[in-house]
Amino acid sequence: MTKKRNRTPPALSLQERLTKFTQEARAAARKLPAGAERHSQLQKVRDGEAAAEMERWLSSPGLQTPE
């Protein structure tokens, strides 16, 4: 017998969560002095922006399945 998962859907959409993540990471990077830690934070910003762009592309109505 398998257990049923108690799962609630996220309050925000994926796009909203990615936008919030990148905004918070960018704000954190602004507070840091130049260096490795700031570079790492800015890399997170770029990754979040890339993920948001991919999500927009994948959920676009014009996307067609490969043949």
GROMACS .gro file of C-alpha atoms in nm:
model
   67
    1MET     CA    1   0.000   0.000   0.000
    2THR     CA    2   0.140   0.337  -0.095
    3LYS     CA    3   0.107   0.650   0.109
    4LYS     CA    4  -0.073   0.946  -0.037
    5ARG     CA    5   0.136   1.262  -0.043
    6ASN     CA    6   0.004   1.570   0.128
    7ARG     CA    7   0.119   1.825  -0.125
    8THR     CA    8   0.001   2.179  -0.168
    9PRO     CA    9   0.077   2.375  -0.483
   10PRO     CA   10   0.324   2.663  -0.449
   11ALA     CA   11   0.174   3.001  -0.368
   12LEU     CA   12   0.371   3.170  -0.648
   13SER     CA   13   0.421   3.058  -1.006
   14LEU     CA   14   0.764   2.937  -1.119
   15GLN     CA   15   0.818   3.262  -1.313
   16GLU     CA   16   0.738   3.468  -1.003
   17ARG     CA   17   0.968   3.258  -0.784
   18LEU     CA   18   1.255   3.290  -1.034
   19THR     CA   19   1.204   3.667  -1.055
   20LYS     CA   20   1.203   3.697  -0.677
   21PHE     CA   21   1.517   3.482  -0.652
   22THR     CA   22   1.709   3.695  -0.902
   23GLN     CA   23   1.599   4.021  -0.738
   24GLU     CA   24   1.712   3.899  -0.396
   25ALA     CA   25   2.043   3.769  -0.532
   26ARG     CA   26   2.109   4.097  -0.713
   27ALA     CA   27   2.034   4.296  -0.396
   28ALA     CA   28   2.270   4.074  -0.198
   29ALA     CA   29   2.544   4.118  -0.459
   30ARG     CA   30   2.513   4.498  -0.442
   31LYS     CA   31   2.594   4.487  -0.070
   32LEU     CA   32   2.914   4.287  -0.121
   33PRO     CA   33   3.255   4.429  -0.207
   34ALA     CA   34   3.421   4.317  -0.529
   35GLY     CA   35   3.559   3.967  -0.493
   36ALA     CA   36   3.486   3.598  -0.520
   37GLU     CA   37   3.172   3.604  -0.305
   38ARG     CA   38   3.017   3.884  -0.512
   39HIS     CA   39   3.112   3.703  -0.833
   40SER     CA   40   2.940   3.390  -0.702
   41GLN     CA   41   2.627   3.589  -0.617
   42LEU     CA   42   2.621   3.749  -0.963
   43GLN     CA   43   2.653   3.401  -1.117
   44LYS     CA   44   2.337   3.304  -0.928
   45VAL     CA   45   2.165   3.608  -1.079
   46ARG     CA   46   2.268   3.502  -1.431
   47ASP     CA   47   2.155   3.145  -1.365
   48GLY     CA   48   1.818   3.266  -1.238
   49GLU     CA   49   1.769   3.491  -1.539
   50ALA     CA   50   1.860   3.206  -1.775
   51ALA     CA   51   1.616   2.973  -1.599
   52ALA     CA   52   1.340   3.236  -1.622
   53GLU     CA   53   1.407   3.282  -1.994
   54MET     CA   54   1.396   2.905  -2.054
   55GLU     CA   55   1.072   2.875  -1.857
   56ARG     CA   56   0.915   3.156  -2.063
   57TRP     CA   57   1.028   2.988  -2.383
   58LEU     CA   58   0.905   2.644  -2.281
   59SER     CA   59   0.566   2.773  -2.170
   60SER     CA   60   0.511   2.995  -2.472
   61PRO     CA   61   0.209   2.909  -2.688
   62GLY     CA   62   0.417   2.919  -3.005
   63LEU     CA   63   0.643   2.634  -2.897
   64GLN     CA   64   0.596   2.330  -3.117
   65THR     CA   65   0.692   1.973  -3.047
   66PRO     CA   66   0.988   1.832  -3.239
   67GLU     CA   67   0.904   1.607  -3.531
   0.00000   0.00000   0.00000
